[in-house]
Short mmCIF file of C-alpha atoms and ligand atoms in Angstrom, two decimals:
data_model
loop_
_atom_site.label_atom_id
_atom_site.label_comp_id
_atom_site.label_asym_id
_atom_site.label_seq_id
_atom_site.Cartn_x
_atom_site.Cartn_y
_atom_site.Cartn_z
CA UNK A 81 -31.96 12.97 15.79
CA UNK A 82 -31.72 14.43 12.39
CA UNK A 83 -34.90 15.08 9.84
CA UNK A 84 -35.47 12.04 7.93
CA UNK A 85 -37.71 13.27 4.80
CA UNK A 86 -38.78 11.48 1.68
CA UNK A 87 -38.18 11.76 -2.04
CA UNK A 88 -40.39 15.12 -2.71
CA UNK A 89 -39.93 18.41 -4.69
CA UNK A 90 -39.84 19.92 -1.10
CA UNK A 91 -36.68 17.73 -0.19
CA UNK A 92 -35.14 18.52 -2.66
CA UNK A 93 -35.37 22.00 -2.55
CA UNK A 94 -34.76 22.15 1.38
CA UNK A 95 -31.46 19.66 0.17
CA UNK A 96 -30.74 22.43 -2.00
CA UNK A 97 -30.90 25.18 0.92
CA UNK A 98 -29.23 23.29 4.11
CA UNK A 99 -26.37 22.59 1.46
CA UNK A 100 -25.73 26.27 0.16
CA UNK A 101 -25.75 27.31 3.81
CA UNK A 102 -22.90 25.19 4.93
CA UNK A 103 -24.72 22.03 5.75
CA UNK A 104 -24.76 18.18 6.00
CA UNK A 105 -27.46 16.58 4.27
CA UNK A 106 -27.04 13.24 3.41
CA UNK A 107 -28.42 11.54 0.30
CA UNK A 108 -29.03 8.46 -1.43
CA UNK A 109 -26.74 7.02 -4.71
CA UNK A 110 -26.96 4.49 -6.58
CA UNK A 111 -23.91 3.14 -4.53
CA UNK A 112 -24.29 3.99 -1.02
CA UNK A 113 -26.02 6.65 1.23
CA UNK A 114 -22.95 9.89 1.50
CA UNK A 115 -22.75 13.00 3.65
CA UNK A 116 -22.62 16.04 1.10
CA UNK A 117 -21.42 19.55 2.22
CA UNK A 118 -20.69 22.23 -0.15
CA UNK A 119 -16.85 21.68 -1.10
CA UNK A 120 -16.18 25.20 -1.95
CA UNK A 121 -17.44 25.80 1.84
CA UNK A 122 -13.68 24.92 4.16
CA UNK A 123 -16.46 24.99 7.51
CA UNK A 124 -18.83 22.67 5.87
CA UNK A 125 -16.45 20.33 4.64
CA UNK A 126 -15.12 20.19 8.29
CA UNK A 127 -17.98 19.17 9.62
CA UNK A 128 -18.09 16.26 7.69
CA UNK A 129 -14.85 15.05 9.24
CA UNK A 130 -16.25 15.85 12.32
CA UNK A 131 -19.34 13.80 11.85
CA UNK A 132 -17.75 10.99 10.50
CA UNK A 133 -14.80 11.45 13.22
CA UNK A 134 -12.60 10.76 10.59
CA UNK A 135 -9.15 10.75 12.46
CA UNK A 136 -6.84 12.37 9.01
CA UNK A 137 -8.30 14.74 6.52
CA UNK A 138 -8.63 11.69 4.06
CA UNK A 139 -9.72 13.39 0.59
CA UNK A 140 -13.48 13.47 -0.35
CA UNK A 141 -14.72 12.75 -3.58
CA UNK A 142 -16.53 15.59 -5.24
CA UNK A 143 -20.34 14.97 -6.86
CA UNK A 144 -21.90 16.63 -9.62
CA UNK A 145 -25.11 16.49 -11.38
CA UNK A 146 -23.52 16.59 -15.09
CA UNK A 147 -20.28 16.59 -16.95
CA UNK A 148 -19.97 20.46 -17.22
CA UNK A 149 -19.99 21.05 -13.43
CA UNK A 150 -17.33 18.35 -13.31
CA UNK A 151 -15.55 19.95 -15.96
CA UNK A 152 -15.34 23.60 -13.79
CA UNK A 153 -13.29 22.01 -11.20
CA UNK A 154 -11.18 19.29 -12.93
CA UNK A 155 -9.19 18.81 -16.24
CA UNK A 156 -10.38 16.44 -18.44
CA UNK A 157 -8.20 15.00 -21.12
CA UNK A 158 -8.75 12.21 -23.64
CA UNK A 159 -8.92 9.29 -21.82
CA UNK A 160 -11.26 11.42 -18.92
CA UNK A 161 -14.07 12.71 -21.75
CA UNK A 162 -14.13 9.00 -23.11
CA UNK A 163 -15.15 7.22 -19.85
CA UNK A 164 -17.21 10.46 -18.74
CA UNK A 165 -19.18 10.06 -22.58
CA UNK A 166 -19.03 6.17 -21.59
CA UNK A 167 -19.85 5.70 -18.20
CA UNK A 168 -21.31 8.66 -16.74
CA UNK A 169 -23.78 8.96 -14.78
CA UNK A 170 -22.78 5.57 -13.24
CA UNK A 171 -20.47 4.07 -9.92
CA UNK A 172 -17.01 5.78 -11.40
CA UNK A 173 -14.87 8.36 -9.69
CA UNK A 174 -12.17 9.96 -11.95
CA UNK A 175 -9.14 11.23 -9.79
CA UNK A 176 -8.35 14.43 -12.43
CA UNK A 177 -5.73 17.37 -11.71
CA UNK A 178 -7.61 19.78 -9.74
CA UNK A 179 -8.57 23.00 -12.55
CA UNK A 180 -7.24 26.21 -11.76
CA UNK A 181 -9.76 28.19 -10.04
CA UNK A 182 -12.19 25.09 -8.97
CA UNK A 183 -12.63 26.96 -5.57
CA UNK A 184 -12.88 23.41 -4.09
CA UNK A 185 -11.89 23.89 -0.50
CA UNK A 186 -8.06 22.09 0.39
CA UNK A 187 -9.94 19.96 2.76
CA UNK A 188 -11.42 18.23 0.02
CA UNK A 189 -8.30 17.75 -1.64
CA UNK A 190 -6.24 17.20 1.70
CA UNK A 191 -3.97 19.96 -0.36
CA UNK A 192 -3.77 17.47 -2.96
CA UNK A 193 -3.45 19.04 -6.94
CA UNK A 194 -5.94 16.18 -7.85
CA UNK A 195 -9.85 16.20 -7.14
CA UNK A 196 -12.10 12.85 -7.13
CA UNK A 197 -15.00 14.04 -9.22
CA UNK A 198 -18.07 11.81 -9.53
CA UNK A 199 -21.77 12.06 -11.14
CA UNK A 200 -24.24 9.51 -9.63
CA UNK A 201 -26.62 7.17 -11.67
CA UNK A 202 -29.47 8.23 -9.76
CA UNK A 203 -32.33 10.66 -10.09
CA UNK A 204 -33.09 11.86 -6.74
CA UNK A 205 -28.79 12.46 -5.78
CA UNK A 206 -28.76 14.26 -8.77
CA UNK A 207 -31.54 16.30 -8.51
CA UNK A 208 -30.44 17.44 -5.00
CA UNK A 209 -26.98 18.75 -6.76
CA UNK A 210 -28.38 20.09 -9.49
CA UNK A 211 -30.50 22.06 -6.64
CA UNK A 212 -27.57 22.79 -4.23
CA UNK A 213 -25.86 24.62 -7.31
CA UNK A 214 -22.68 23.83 -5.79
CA UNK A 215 -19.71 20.96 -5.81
CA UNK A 216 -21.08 18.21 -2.76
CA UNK A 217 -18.18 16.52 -1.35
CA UNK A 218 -19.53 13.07 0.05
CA UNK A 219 -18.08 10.41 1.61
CA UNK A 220 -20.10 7.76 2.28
CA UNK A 221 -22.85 8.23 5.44
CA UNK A 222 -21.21 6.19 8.06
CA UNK A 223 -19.03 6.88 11.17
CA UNK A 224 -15.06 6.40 9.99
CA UNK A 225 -13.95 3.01 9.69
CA UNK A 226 -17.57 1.43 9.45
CA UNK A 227 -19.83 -0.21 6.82
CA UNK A 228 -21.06 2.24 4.31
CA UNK A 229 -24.98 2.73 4.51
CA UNK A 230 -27.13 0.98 2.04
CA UNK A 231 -30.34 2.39 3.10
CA UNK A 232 -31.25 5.23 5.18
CA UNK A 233 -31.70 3.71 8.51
CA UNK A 234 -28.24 2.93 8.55
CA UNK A 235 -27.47 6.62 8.57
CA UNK A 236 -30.09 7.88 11.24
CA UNK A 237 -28.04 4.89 12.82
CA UNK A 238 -24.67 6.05 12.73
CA UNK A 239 -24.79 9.06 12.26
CA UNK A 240 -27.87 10.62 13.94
CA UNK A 241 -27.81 13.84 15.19
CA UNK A 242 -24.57 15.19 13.22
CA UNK A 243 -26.64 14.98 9.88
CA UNK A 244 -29.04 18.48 9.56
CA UNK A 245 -31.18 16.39 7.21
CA UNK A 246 -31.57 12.68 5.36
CA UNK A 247 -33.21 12.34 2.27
CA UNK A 248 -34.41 9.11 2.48
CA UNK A 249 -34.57 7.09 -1.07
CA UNK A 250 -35.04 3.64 -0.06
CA UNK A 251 -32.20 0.86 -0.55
CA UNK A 252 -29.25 1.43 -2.90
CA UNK A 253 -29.11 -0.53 -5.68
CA UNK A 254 -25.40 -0.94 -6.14
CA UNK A 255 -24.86 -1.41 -2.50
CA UNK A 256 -20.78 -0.82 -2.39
CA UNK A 257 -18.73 1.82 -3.35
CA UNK A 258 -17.94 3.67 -6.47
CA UNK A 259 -14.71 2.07 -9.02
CA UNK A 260 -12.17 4.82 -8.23
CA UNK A 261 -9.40 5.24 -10.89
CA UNK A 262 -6.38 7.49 -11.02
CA UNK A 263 -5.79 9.39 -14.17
CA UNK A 264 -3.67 11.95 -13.16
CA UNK A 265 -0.86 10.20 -14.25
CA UNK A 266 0.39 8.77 -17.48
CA UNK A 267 -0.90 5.37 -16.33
CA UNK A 268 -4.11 5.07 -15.58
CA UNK A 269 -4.43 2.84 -12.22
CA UNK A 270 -7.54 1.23 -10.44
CA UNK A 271 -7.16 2.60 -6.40
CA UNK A 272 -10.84 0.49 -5.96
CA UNK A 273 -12.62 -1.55 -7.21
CA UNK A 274 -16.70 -1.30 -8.08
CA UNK A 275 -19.58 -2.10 -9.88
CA UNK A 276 -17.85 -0.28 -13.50
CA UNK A 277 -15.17 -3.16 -13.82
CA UNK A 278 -12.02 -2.47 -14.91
CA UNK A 279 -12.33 -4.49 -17.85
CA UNK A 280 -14.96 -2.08 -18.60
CA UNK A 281 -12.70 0.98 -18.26
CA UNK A 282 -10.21 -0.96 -20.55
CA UNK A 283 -12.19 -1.94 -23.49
CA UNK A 284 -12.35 2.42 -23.77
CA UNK A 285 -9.18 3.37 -22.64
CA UNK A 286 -6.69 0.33 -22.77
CA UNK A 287 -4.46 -0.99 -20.31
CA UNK A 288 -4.86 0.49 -17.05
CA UNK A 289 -2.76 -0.42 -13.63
CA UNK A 290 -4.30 -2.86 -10.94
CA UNK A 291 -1.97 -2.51 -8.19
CA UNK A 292 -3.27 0.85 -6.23
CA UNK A 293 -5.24 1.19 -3.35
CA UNK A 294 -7.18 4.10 -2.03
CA UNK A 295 -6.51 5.47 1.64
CA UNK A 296 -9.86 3.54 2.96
CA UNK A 297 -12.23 5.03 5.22
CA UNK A 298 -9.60 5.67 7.88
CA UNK A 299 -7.07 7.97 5.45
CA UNK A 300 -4.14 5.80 6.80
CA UNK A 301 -1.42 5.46 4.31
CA UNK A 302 -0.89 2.34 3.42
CA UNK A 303 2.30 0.32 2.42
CA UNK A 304 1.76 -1.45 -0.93
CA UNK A 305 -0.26 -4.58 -0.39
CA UNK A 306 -1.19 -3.72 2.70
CA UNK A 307 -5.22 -3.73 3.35
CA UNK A 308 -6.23 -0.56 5.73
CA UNK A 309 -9.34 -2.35 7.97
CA UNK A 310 -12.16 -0.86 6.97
CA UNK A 311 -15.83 -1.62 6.37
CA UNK A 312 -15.64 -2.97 9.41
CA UNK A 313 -18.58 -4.24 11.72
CA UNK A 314 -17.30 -4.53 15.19
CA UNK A 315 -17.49 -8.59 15.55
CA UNK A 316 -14.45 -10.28 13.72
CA UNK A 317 -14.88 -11.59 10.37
CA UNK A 318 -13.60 -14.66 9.35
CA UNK A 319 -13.69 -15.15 5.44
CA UNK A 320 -13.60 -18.84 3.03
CA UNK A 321 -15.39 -20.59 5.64
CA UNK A 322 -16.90 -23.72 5.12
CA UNK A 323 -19.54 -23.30 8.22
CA UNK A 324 -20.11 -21.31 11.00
CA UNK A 325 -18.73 -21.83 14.59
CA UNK A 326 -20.63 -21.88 18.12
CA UNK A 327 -21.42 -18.00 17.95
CA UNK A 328 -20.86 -16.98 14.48
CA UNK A 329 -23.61 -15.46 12.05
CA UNK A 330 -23.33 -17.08 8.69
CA UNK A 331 -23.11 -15.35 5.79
CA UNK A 332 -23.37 -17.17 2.19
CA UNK A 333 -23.91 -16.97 -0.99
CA UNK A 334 -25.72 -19.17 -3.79
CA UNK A 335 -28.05 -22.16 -3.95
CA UNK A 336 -27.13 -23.27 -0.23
CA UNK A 337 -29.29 -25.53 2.22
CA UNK A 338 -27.92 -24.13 5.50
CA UNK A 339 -30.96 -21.34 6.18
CA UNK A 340 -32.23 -19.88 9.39
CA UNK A 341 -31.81 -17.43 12.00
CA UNK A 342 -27.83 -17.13 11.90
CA UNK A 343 -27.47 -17.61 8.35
CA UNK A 344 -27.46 -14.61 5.52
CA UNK A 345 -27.62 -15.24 1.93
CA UNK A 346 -26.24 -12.49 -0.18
CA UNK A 347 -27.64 -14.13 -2.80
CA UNK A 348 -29.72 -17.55 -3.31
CA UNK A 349 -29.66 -17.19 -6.88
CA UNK A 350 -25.75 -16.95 -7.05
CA UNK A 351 -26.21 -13.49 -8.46
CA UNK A 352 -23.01 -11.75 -7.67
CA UNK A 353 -24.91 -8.14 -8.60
CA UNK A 354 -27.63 -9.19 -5.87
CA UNK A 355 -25.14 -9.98 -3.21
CA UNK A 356 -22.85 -6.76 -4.12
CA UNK A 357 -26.24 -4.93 -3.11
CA UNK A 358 -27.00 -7.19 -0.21
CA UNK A 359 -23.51 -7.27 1.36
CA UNK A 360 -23.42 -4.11 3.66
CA UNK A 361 -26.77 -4.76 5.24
CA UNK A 362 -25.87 -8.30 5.49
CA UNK A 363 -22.75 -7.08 7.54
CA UNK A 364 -25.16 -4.66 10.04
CA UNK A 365 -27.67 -7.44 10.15
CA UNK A 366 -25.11 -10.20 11.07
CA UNK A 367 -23.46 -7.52 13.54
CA UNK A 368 -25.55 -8.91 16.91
CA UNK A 369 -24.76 -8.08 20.19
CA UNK A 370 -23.77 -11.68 21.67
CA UNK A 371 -22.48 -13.09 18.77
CA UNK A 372 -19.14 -13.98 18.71
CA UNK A 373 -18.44 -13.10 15.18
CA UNK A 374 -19.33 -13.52 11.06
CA UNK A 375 -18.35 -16.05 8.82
CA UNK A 376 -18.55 -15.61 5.24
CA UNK A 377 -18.21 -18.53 2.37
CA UNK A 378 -16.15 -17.65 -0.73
CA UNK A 379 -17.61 -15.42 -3.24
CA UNK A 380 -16.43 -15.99 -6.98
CA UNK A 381 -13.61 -13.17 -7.36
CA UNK A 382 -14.88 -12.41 -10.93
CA UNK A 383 -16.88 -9.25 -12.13
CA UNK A 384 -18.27 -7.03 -9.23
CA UNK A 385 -16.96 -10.15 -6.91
CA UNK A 386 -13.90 -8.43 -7.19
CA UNK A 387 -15.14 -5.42 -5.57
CA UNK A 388 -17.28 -7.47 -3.07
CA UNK A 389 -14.21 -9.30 -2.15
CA UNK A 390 -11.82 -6.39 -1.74
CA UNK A 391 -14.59 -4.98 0.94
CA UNK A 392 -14.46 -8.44 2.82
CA UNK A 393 -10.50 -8.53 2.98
CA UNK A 394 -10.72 -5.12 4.42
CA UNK A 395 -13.67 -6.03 6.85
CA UNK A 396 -11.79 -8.57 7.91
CA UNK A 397 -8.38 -7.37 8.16
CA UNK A 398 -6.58 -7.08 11.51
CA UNK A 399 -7.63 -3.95 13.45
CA UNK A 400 -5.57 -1.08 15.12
O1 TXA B 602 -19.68 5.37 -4.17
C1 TXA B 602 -18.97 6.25 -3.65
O2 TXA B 602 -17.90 6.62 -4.14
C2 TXA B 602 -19.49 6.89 -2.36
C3 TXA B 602 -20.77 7.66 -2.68
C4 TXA B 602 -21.29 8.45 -1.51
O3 TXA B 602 -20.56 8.49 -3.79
N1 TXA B 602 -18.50 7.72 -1.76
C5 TXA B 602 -17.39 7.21 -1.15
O4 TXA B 602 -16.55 8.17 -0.57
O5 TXA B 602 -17.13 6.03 -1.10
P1 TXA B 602 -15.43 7.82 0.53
O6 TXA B 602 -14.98 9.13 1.09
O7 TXA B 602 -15.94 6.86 1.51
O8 TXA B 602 -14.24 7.27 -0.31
C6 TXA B 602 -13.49 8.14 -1.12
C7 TXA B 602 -12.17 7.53 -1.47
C8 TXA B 602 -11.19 7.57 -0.32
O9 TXA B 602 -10.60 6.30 -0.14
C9 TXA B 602 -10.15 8.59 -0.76
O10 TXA B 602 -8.88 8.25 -0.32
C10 TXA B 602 -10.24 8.54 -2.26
O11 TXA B 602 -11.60 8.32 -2.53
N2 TXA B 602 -9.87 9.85 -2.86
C11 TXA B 602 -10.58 10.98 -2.85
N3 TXA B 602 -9.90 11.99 -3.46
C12 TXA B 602 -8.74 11.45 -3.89
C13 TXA B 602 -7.60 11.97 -4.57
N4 TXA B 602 -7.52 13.24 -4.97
N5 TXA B 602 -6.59 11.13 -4.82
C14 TXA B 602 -6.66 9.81 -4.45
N6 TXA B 602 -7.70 9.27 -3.78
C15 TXA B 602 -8.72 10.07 -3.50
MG1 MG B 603 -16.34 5.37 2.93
#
């Protein structure tokens, strides 16, 4: 099993030292859990595929603990240094044309001239990269093609023995992934969506594109409109339900009499922000062995519902 330690000086600081020698260490964000590696390092980057057994070299999305670091390995122009200004630290990956020189391995890339580049809203992730002294290419903590970890028993879960270390930094507060938007184009386009929403990204930029998608977990291309499954507990998931059937776990959301063993509230209050942070462990916890699968209710697609609904879809989506 790997080292589960808690948020200390000493953490950090062995963090810092597993990372620089080629490493995983995986680390808390204010999205979800993810499984650094130094990404100038091509060995410890492969390792992460490894861990995850990630079937395609899907690209990673770099992390760094301020704007100059993310400025060394990607080209920032206008519309880049406004949202970084804006929005950084916070749950936004820029896709940027790679800068000459970044020394980020290929892997990281998948030979792409573009990087992801990311710098976390939270003090413990980034004092672990400000220790490392190096780019940490993380995907989120969780074998390929499952539920991304909210809290660090989901990683000693999945994970387990192919992590050297996990700093453990209680729940995320977030709980899904990161708003990723493409602006290595003329265009800026949303590939996912997250807690920064795009109308955030729009009142600072203008217009942006909606139609993109990311590769998902899996790093299978995807035809336009088409939903790659990921996120994905292993019982089906069945979504705008009005009740469960024999066998399903319940999941809903807002002021809702149905309550008990098979029924999960994201959020009693109908706080889409609450549920957003609630909605991975609700998958895990409505995961049993011996049920015969989850039902969700409909969640408002508005705000951060939009991101909490484009998880669902791909949760639920037919599997290969
Ligand atoms: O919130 C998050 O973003 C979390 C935490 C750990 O920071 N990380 C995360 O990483 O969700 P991951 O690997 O699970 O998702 C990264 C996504 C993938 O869908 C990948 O296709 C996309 O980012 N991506 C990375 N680099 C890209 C690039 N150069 N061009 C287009 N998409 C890219
Ligand atoms: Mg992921």
């Amino acid at each position: 099993m790997a080292t589960v330690t808690g948020n200390s000086a000493a953490a950090v600081q062995k963090a810092g030292e597993i990372l620089r020698s080629g490493g995983l260490v995986s680390f808390p964000t204010e999205t979800v859990y993810g499984l650094g590696a130094d990404a100038t390092n091509g060995r410890a980057v492969a390792r992460i595929f490894e861990a995850k057994k990630r079937p395609s070299f899907n690209p990673l999305i770099v992390h760094v603990p301020d704007e100059k670091a993310a400025r060394q390995i990607a080209i920032f122009d206008e519309r880049a240094s406004i949202l970084a200004a804006t929005l950084w630290p916070g749950p936004l990956t820029l896709i940027l044309p790679k800068a000459q020189n970044s020394g980020i391995s290929d892997l990281v890339t998948a030979g792409l001239d573009t990087v992801a580049v990311r710098m976390p809203d939270h003090d413990l992730a980034r004092a672990i990269l400000k220790e490392a002294g190096v780019p940490i290419a993380a995907p989120s903590a969780n074998p390929s093609g499952r539920v991304s970890p909210t809290a660090p028993g989901h990683v000693s879960d999945g994970l387990g023995a192919a992590v050297d270390l996990i700093v453990a930094g209680g729940r995320t507060s977030v709980g899904i992934e990161s708003t990723i938007l493409d602006l290595s184009g003329p265009r800026p386009r949303l590939l996912r969506p997250g807690a920064v929403l795009a109308a955030d990204i729009e009142s600072l930029i203008g217009p942006i594109d909606h139609g993109g998608s990311d590769a998902g977990d899996e790093g299978r291309p995807t035809a336009p409109g088409q939903l790659p499954s990921h996120y994905a507990p292993h019982a089906p998931v069945r979504l705008n339900a009005q009740s469960a059937r024999p066998g399903e776990i319940l999941i809903t959301f807002g002021p809702d009499l149905r309550k008990g063993d098979g029924v999960i509230n994201l959020s009693e209050k109908g706080d889409l922000l609450e549920a957003a942070a609630n909605l991975f462990a609700a998958l895990i916890a409505a995961d049993r062995p011996g049920m015969s699968g989850i039902a969700v209710t409909e969640i408002p697609d508005q705000g951060i519902g939009l991101a909490i609904n484009d998880r669902l879809r791909r949760a639920a989506a037919p599997r290969s």
